[in-house]
Coordinates of C-alpha atoms in Angstrom, one line a residue:
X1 CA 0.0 0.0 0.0
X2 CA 1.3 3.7 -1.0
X3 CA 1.6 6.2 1.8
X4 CA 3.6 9.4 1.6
X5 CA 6.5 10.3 3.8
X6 CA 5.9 13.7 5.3
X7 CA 7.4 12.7 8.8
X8 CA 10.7 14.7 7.8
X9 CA 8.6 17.7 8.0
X10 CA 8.3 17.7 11.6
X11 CA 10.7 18.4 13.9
X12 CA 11.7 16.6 16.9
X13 CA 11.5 17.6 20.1
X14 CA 15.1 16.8 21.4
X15 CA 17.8 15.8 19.1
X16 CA 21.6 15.7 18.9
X17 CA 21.4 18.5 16.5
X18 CA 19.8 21.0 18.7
X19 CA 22.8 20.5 21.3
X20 CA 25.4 20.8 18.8
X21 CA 27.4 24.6 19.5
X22 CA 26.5 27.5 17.4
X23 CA 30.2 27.3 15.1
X24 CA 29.6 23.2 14.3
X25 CA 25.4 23.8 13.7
X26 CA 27.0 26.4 10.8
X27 CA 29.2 24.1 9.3
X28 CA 25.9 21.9 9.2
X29 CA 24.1 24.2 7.9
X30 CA 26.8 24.5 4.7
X31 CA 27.4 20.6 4.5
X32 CA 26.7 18.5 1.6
X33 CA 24.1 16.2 3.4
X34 CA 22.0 18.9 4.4
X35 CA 21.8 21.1 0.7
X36 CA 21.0 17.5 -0.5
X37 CA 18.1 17.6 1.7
X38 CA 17.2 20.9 0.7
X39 CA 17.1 20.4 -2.8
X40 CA 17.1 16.7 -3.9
X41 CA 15.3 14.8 -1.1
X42 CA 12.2 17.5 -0.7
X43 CA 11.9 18.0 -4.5
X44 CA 11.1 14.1 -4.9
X45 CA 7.6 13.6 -6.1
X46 CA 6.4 10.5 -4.3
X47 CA 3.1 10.5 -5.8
X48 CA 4.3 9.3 -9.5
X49 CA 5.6 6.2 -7.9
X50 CA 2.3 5.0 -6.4
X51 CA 1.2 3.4 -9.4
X52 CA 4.2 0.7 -8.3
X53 CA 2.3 -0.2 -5.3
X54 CA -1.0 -2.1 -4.7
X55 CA -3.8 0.0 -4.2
X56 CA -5.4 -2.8 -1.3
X57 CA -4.8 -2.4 2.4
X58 CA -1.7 -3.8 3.5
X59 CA 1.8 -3.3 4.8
X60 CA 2.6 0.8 4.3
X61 CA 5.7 0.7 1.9
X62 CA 9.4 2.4 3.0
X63 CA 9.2 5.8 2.0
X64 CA 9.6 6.1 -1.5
X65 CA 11.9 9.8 -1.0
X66 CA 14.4 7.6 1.1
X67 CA 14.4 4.7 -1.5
X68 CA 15.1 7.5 -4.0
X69 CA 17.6 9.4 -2.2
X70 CA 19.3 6.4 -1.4
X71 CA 20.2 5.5 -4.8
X72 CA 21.7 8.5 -5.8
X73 CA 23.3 8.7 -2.5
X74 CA 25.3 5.0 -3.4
X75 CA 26.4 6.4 -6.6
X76 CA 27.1 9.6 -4.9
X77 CA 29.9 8.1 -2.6
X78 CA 30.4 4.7 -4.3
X79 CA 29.3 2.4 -1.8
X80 CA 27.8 -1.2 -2.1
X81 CA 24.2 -1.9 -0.7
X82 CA 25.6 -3.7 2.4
X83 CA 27.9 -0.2 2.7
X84 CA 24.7 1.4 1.9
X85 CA 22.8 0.0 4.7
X86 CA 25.4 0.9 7.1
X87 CA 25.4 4.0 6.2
X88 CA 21.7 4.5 6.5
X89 CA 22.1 3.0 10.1
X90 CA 24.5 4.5 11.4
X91 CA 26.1 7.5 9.5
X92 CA 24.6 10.7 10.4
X93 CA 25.6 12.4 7.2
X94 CA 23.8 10.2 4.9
X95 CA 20.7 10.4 7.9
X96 CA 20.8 14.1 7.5
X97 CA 20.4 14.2 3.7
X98 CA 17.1 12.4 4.7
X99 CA 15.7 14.9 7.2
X100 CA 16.7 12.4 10.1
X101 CA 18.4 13.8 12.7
X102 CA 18.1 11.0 14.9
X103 CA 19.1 6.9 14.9
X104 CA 16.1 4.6 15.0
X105 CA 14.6 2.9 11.9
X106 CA 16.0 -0.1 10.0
X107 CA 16.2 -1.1 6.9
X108 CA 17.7 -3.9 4.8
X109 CA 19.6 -4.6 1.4
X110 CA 16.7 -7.1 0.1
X111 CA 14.4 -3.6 0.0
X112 CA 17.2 -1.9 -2.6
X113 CA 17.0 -4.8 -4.6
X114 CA 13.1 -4.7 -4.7
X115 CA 12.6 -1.6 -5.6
X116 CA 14.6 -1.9 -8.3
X117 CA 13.2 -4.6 -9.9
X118 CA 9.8 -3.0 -9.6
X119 CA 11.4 -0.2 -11.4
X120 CA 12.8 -2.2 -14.4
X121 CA 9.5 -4.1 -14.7
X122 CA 7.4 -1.1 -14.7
X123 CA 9.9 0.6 -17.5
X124 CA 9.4 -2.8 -19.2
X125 CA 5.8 -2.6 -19.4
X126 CA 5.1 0.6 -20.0
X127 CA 8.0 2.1 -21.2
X128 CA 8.1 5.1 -18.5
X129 CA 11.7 5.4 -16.9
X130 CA 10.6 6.5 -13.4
X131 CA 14.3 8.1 -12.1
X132 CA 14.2 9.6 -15.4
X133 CA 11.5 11.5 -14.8
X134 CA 13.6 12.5 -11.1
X135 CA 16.3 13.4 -12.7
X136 CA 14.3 16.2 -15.1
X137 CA 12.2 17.1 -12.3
X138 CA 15.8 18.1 -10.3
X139 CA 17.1 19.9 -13.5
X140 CA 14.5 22.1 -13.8
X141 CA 14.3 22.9 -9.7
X142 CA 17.6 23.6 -9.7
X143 CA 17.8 25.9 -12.8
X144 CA 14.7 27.9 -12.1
X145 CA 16.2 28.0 -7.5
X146 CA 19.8 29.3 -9.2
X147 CA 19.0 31.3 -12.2
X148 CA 21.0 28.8 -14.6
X149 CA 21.0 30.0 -18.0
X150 CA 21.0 27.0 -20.0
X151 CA 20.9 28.5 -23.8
X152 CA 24.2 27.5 -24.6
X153 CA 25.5 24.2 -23.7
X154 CA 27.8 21.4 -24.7
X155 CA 27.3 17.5 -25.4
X156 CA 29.6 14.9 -25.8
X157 CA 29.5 11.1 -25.3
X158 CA 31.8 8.3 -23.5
X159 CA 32.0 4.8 -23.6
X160 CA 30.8 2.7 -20.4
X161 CA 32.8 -0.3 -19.9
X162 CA 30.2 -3.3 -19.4
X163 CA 30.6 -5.3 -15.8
X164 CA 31.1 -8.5 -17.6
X165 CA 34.5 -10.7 -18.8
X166 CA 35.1 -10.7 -22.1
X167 CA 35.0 -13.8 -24.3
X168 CA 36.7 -14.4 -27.6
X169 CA 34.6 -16.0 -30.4
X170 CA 34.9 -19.7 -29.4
X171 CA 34.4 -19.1 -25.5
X172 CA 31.5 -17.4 -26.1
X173 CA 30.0 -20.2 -28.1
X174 CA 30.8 -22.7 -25.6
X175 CA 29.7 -20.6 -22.8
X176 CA 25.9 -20.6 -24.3
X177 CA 26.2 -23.9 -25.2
X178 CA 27.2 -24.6 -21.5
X179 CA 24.6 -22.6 -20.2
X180 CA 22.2 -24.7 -22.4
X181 CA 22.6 -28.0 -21.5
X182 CA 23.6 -26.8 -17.6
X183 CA 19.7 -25.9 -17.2
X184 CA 17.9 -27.4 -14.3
X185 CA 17.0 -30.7 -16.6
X186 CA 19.4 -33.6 -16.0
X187 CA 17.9 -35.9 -19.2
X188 CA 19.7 -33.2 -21.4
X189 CA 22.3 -34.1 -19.7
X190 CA 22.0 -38.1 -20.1
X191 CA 21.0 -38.5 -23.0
X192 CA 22.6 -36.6 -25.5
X193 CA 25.6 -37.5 -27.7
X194 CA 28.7 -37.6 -27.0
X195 CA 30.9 -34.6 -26.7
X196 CA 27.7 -32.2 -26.4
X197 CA 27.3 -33.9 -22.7
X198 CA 30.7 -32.2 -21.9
X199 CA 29.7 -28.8 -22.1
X200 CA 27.5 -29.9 -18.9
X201 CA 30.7 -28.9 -16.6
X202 CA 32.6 -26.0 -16.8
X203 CA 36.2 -28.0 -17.9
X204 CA 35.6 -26.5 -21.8
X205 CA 34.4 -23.3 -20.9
X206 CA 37.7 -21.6 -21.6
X207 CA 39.1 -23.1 -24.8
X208 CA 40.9 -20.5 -25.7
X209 CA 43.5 -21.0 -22.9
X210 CA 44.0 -24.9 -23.6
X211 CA 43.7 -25.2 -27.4
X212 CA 46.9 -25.3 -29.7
X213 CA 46.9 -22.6 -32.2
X214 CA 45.9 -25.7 -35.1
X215 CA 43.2 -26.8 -33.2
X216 CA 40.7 -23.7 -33.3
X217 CA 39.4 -23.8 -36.4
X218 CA 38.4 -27.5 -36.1
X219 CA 37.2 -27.1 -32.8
X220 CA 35.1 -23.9 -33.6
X221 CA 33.2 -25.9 -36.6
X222 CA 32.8 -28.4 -33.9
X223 CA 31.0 -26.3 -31.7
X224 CA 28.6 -24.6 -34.3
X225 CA 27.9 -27.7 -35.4
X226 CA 26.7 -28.6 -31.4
X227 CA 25.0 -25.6 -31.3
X228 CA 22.8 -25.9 -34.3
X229 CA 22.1 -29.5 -33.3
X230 CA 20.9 -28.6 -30.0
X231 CA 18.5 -25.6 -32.1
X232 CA 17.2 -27.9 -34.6
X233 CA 16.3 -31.2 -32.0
X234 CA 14.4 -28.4 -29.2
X235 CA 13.3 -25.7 -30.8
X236 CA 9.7 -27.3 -31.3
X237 CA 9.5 -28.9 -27.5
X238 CA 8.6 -25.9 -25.4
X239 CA 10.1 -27.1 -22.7
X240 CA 13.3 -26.2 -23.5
X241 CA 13.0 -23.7 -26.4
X242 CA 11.2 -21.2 -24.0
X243 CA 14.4 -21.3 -21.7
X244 CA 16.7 -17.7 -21.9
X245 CA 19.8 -20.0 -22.2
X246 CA 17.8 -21.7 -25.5
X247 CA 17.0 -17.6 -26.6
X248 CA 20.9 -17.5 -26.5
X249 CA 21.5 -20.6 -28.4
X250 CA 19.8 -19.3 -31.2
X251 CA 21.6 -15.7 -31.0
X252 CA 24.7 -16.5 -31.4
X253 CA 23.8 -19.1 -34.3
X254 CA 22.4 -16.6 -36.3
X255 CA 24.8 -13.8 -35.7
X256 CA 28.0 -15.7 -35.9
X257 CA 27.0 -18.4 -38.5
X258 CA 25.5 -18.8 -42.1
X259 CA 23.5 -22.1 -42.9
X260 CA 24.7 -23.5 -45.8
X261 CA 21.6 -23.7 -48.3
X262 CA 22.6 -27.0 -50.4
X263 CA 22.2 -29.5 -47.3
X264 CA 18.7 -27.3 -46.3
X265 CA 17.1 -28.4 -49.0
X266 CA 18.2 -31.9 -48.6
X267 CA 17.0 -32.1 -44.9
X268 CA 14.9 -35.3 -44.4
X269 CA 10.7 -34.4 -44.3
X270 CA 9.0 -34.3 -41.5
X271 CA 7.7 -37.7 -42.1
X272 CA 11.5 -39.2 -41.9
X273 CA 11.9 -37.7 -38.6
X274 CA 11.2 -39.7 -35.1
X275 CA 11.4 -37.7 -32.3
X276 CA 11.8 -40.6 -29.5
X277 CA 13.7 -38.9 -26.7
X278 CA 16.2 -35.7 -26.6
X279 CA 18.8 -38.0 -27.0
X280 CA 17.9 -38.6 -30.5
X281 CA 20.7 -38.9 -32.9
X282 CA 20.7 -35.2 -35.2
X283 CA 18.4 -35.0 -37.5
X284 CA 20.2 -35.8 -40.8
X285 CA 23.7 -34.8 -40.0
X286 CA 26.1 -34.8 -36.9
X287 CA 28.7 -32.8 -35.3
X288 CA 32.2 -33.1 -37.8
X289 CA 34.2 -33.7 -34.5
X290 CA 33.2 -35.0 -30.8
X291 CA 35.3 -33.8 -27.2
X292 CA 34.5 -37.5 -26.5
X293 CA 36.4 -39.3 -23.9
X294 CA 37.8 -42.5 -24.6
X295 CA 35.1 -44.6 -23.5
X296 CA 33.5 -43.5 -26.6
X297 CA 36.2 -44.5 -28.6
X298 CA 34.0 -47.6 -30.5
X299 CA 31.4 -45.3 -31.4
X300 CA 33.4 -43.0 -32.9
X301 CA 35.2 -45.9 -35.1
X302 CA 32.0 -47.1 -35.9
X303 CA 31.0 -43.6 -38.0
X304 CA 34.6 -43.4 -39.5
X305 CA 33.7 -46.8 -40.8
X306 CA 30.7 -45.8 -41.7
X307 CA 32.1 -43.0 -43.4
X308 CA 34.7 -44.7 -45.4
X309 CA 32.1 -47.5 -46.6
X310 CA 29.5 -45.2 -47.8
X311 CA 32.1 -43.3 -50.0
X312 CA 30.4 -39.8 -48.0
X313 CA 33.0 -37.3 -46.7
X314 CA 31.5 -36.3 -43.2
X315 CA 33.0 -33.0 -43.8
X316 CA 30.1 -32.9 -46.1
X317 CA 26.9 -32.5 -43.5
X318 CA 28.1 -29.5 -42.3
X319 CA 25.1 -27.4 -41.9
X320 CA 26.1 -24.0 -41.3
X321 CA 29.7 -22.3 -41.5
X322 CA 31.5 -19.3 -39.4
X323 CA 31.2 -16.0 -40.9
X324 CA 34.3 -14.2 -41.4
X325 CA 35.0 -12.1 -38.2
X326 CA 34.2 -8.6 -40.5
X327 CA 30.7 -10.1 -41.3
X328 CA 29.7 -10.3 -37.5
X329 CA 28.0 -7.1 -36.7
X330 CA 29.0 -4.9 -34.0
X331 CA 25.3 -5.3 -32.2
X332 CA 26.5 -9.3 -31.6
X333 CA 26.1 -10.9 -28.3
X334 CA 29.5 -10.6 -26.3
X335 CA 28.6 -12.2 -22.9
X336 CA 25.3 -14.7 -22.1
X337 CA 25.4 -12.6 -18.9
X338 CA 24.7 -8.7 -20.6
X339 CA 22.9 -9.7 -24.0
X340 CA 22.8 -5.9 -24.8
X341 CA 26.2 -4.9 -24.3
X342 CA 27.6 -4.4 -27.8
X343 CA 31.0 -4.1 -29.5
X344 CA 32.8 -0.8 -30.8
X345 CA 36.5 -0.3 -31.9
X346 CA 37.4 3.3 -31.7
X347 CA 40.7 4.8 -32.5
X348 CA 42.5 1.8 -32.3
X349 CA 40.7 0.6 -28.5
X350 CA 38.1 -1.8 -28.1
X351 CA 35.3 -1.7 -25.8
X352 CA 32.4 -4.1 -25.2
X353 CA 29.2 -2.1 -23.3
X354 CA 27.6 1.4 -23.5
X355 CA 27.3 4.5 -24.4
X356 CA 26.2 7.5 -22.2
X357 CA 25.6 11.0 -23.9
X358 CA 25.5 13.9 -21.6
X359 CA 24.7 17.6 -22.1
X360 CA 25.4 20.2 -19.6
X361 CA 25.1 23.9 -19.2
X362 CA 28.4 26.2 -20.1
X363 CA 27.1 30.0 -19.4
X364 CA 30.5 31.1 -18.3
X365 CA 28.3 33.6 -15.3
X366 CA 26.2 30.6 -14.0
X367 CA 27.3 29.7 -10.2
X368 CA 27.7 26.0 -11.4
X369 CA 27.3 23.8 -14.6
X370 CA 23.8 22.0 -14.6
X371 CA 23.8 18.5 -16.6
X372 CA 20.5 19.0 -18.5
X373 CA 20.2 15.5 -19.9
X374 CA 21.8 11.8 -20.0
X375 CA 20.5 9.3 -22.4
X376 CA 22.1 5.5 -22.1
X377 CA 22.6 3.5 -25.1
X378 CA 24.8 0.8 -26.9
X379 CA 28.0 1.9 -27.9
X380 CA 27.5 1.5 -31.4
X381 CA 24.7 4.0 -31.6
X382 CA 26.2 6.8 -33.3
X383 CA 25.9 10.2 -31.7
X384 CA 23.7 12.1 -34.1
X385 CA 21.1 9.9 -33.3
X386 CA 21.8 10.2 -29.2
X387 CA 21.5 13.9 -30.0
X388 CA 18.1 13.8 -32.0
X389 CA 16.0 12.4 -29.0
X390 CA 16.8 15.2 -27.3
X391 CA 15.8 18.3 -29.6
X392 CA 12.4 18.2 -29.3
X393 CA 12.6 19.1 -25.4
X394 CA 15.8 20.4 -24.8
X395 CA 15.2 24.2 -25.8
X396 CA 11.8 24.3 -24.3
X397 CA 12.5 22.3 -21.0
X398 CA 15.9 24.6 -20.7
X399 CA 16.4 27.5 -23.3
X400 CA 18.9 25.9 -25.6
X401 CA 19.4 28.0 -28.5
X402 CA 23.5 27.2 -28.6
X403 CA 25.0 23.6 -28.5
X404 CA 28.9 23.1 -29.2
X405 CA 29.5 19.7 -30.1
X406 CA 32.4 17.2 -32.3
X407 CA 32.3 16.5 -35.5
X408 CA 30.4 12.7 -34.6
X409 CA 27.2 14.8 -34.6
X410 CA 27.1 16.0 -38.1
X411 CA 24.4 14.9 -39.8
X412 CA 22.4 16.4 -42.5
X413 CA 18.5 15.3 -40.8
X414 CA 19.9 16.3 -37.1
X415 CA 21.2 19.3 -38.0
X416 CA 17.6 20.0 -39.8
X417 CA 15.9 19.3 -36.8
X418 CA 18.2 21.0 -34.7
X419 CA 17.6 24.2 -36.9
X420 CA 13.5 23.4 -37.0
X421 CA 14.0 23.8 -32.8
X422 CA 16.0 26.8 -32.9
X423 CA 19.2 25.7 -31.9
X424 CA 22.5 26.3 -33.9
X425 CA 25.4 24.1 -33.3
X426 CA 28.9 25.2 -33.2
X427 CA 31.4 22.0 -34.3
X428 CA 34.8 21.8 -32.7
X429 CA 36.0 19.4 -34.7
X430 CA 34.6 17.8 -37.5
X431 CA 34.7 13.9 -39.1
X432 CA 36.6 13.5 -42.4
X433 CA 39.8 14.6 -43.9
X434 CA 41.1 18.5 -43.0
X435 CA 41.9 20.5 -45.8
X436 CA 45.1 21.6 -46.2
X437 CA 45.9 24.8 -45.0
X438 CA 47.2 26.5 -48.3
X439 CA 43.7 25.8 -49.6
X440 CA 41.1 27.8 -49.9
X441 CA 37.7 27.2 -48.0
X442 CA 33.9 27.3 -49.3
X443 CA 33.6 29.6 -46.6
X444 CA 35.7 32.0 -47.6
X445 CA 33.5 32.5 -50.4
X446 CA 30.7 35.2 -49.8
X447 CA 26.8 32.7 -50.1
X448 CA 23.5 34.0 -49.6
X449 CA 21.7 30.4 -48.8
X450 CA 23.1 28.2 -52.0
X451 CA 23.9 31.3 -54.4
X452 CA 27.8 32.6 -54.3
X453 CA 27.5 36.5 -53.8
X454 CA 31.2 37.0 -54.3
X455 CA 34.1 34.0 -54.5
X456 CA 36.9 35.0 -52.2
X457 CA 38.5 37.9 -54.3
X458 CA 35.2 39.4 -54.8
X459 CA 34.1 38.4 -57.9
X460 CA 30.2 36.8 -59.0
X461 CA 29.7 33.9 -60.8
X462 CA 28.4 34.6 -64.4
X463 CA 26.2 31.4 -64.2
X464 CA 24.9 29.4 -60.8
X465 CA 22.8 25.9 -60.4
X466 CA 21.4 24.6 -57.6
X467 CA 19.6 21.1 -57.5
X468 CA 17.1 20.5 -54.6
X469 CA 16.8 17.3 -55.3
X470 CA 20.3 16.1 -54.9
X471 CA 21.4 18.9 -52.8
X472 CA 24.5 20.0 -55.8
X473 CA 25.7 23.4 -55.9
X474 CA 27.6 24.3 -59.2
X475 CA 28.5 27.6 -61.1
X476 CA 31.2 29.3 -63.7
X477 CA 33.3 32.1 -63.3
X478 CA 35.2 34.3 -65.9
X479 CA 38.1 33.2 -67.2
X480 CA 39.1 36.9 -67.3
X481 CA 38.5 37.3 -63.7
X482 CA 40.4 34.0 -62.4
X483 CA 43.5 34.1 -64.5
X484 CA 45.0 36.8 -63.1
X485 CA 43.5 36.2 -59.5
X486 CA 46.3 35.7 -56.5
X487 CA 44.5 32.9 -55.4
X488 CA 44.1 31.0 -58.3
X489 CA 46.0 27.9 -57.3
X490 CA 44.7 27.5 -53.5
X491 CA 41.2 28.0 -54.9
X492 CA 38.4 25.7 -55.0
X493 CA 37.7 26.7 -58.8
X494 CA 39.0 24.5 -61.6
X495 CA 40.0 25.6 -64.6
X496 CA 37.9 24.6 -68.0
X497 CA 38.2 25.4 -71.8
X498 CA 36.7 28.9 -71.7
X499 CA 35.5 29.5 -67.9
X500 CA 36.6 28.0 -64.2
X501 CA 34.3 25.9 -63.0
X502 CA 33.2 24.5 -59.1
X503 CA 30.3 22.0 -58.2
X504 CA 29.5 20.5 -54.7
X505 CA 26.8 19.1 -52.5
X506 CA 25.6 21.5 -49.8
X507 CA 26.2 19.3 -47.3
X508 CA 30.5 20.5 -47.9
X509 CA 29.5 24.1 -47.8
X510 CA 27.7 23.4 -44.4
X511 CA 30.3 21.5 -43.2
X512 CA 33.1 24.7 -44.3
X513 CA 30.9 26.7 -42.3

C-alpha cells in the first residue's frame, strides 16, 4: 500500500542536533548532506511512484523519498548496498540528507534490490523510466532555484565499460552452449551425444587458454555444429526452447554463422523424422568432430567406418559455416550474462558495453554547470542519433538556443531538426579529412543560402545551379576574372576550356561553415 512520507517535515522535540554549538550547527548548515536535503530529497515527487504499489490495504511501503535518495546517494559516494545500509544506520551524514536527525529505523539490502526490480518491470511494461523523470524534475528545480542560463550548452558522449568478462569467439559459443545443457534438466544431460554432454561442466568453458593454435578452427566448426544440433532437435519442445539459455543458443547461431543452403534443401521431411527422446541422434547430420572421452572410442570408429564404406566425406553434412570475423555485426552478443552490451572499436581501442551521452550547461556567469540530460545507449549508436531524441525538449524544457559539439554529430536530418527547434550548433571538430591549409575554403566564399554572392576575391559567378533534389551546388566564373587572380591555385575553382568551373553538394559548404 502507497503512503507518503511527510514525517521529515516535523521536527523533533530533542535531538543531537539541537545540542550541537553555534560554530559546528554552521558548518551543518553548509554541508553537503543537508543542501541535498534541501534540494534533492524535498523536490522528490512521491506521488508518480504510487502506481508501483498495490492499491489494497496492507503493509505501508518504506518511503519512496528515502528509497530514492538512497540510490543516488550510493552512486554519490560509491558504496555497495551492504555499505549502503550501514550507512543508512549508522552515518549521520547520509541520515541528515534524509531529514533524520536522529538513529532509529532499519532497513535492509533485500528492499534496494526490490525496488529496483519494480522499477525495471514497470519501465518494461510501460515504457516510462521513473528516475528519469527524477532526474528532469531536479534539473529544472535547480535551474529555475539558481538562475542557470542553460541556452548554450555542450554534449559529448563516452564509452561505459560493461561489468562482464570478455569472451573471444569460441568461448562465447561454448559458454551458451554450456549454459544450455547446464539448465535445471538432468535428461539433457544423459541422454545426449557424446561430446555435447561435456559442455555440462565447466572444464571447456575456456578453450581459448587450452587449445593449440591448429586446433581452433576445427574445434570452432565443432561447436557450431553442437550448437545448431541442440537448435534444430528443441526448438519445437517448449520445454526447452522457451528457456533464456535456449534464446541465447539461437543468437549466437544466427549472428555468428551462415546455414549453408545446399544441405537445407536436402534435410529429411518431417515424415522421416522420429522424435523418441532428446537424446535422439541429429536430425540428418552430426557434429564433424566430438570432445568424446575414450570410453566413446568404438562409437566413434563405428562412423569413420561408416564414413569410409559409404564413400560420403562427413565433412560434407556440415550445416552452417562461421562467418568471417568482418561479417559479425557490431550489435552481436558478447557475454550470455549482458545480451545488450555491444561491441565498438574506436581509435584503435576496443570496448564491449555502453554508451552515455551527456549535455550540460556552459554559461561562463552561472554559479555552477547544470547536466541538463543523460541518455544511455549501446556503444554503437552513433551520436547524431543520441543527440536527435533530445531536440524536441531540450530548448523548451531549458532555453537551448546554442550547443557546441564534435564532429560525430554531423548529420544532415539532425542538423535540420536542430535548426527546425531553434538551436545552432557550433562543431569543434569535425569527421573526415582537414583540408590543407594552403587551400582555400567554401567559406571564404561570400553565399546568400546556396547562391555565391562573391568568390573569395570578390568576384560573381556569371552562371549558378542549384539542384534540390540532390542537394549540388555548381556555377562558372570568368576566365578573365580568375586568370590573373592571386589565389588561383589555393582555390576551390577549376580551370575549363573557356571559364573556371566549381560544383559540390551542400552538405560541404555546411560542413566549411
Amino acid at each position: 500500500m502507497f503512503k507518503q512520507h511527510n514525517e521529515h517535515e516535523q521536527q523533533t522535540l530533542f535531538s543531537p542536533v539541537k545540542d550541537l554549538q553555534p560554530c559546528v550547527k554552521k558548518k551543518l548548515q553548509n554541508h553537503w548532506s543537508t543542501h541535498f536535503y534541501e534540494h534533492v530529497f524535498t523536490q522528490i515527487d512521491e506521488t508518480k511512484f504510487e502506481r508501483l504499489y498495490h492499491d489494497g490495504y496492507s503493509r505501508p511501503n518504506k518511503p519512496v523519498n528515502e528509497l530514492v535518495s538512497l540510490e543516488i546517494i550510493k552512486h554519490l559516494l560509491g558504496l555497495s548496498d551492504d555499505q549502503l545500509e550501514d550507512a543508512y544506520l549508522f552515518n549521520f551524514c547520509v541520515r541528515n540528507a534524509l531529514g533524520k536527525e536522529t538513529l532509529g529505523d532499519n532497513i535492509c539490502t533485500k528492499t534496494f534490490t526490490n525496488f529496483r526490480n519494480r522499477l525495471m518491470e514497470h519501465e518494461e511494461e510501460t515504457g516510462e523510466d521513473l528516475l528519469h523523470e527524477v532526474f528532469e524534475d531536479h534539473r529544472n528545480h535547480l535551474q529555475e532555484e539558481f538562475d542557470i542560463d542553460g541556452s548554450t550548452q555542450r554534449m559529448d558522449s563516452t564509452f561505459i565499460e560493461a561489468n562482464i568478462k570478455h569472451l573471444s569467439r569460441i568461448d562465447l559459443i561454448a559458454k551458451v552452449v554450456h549454459n544450455f545443457v547446464d539448465d535445471p534438466f538432468d535428461e539433457i544431460v544423459r541422454e545426449l551425444p557424446a561430446g555435447i554432454d561435456e559442455f555440462a561442466s565447466t572444464e571447456n568453458l575456456e578453450l581459448s587458454y587450452e587449445l593449440e593454435p591448429d586446433e581452433v578452427d576445427s574445434t570452432m566448426e565443432t561447436l557450431i555444429e553442437h550448437t545448431a544440433w541442440l537448435v534444430e532437435r528443441f526448438e519445437s519442445d517448449p520445454k526447452y526452447a522457451g528457456l533464456e539459455s535456449f534464446d541465447h543458443l539461437q543468437q549466437v547461431l544466427d549472428e555468428q554463422c551462415y546455414r549453408i543452403a545446399e544441405l537445407e534443401e536436402a534435410e529429411p521431411s518431417g515424415d522421416e523424422k522420429t522424435e523418441e527422446s532428446p537424446g535422439d541422434s541429429s536430425p540428418g547430420w552430426e557434429p564433424i568432430r566430438s570432445f568424446s572421452t575414450s570410453g566413446d572410442t568404438e562409437q566413434r570408429e563405428q562412423r569413420d567406418e561408416d564414413t569410409v564404406n559409404t564413400g560420403e566425406d562427413e565433412t560434407k553434412q556440415d550445416r552452417v559455416g562461421l562467418k568471417e570475423p568482418d561479417k559479425v555485426g557490431s550489435g552481436s552478443m558478447q557475454n550470455p550474462h549482458d545480451v545488450e552490451a555491444t561491441y565498438r572499436r574506436k581509435k584503435g581501442t576496443s570496448s564491449c558495453g555502453y554508451k552515455a551521452n551527456v549535455a550540460e550547461t556552459c554559461g561562463g556567469d552561472n554559479p555552477f554547470r547544470l547536466i541538463t540530460t543523460v541518455r544511455v545507449d549501446t556503444n554503437n549508436t552513433d551520436d547524431g542519433d543520441m543527440l536527435a531524441k533530445d531536440i524536441p525538449t531540450l530548448p523548451t524544457e531549458t532555453g537551448l538556443t546554442d550547443l557546441l559539439v564534435d564532429g560525430g554529430y554531423t548529420h544532415k536530418e539532425v542538423e535540420a531538426c536542430c535548426s527546425d527547434q531553434g538551436i545552432t550548433q557550433h562543431f569543434t571538430g569535425l569527421t573526415g579529412t582537414r583540408p590543407p591549409d594552403e587551400k582555400l575554403s567554401l567559406a571564404d566564399a561570400e553565399w546568400d543560402g546556396h547562391r555565391m554572392v562573391a568568390c573569395p576575391a570578390g568576384h560573381e559567378p556569371f552562371e549558378q545551379r542549384y539542384k534540390e533534389e540532390s542537394g549540388r551546388i555548381s556555377g562558372r566564373m570568368n576566365s578573365d576574372f580568375c586568370e590573373g587572380c592571386p589565389h588561383k591555385e589555393e582555390c576551390f575553382v577549376q580551370e575549363q576550356q573557356r571559364f573556371y568551373s566549381y560544383g559540390f553538394y551542400e552538405r560541404k559548404l555546411e560542413l566549411a561553415h
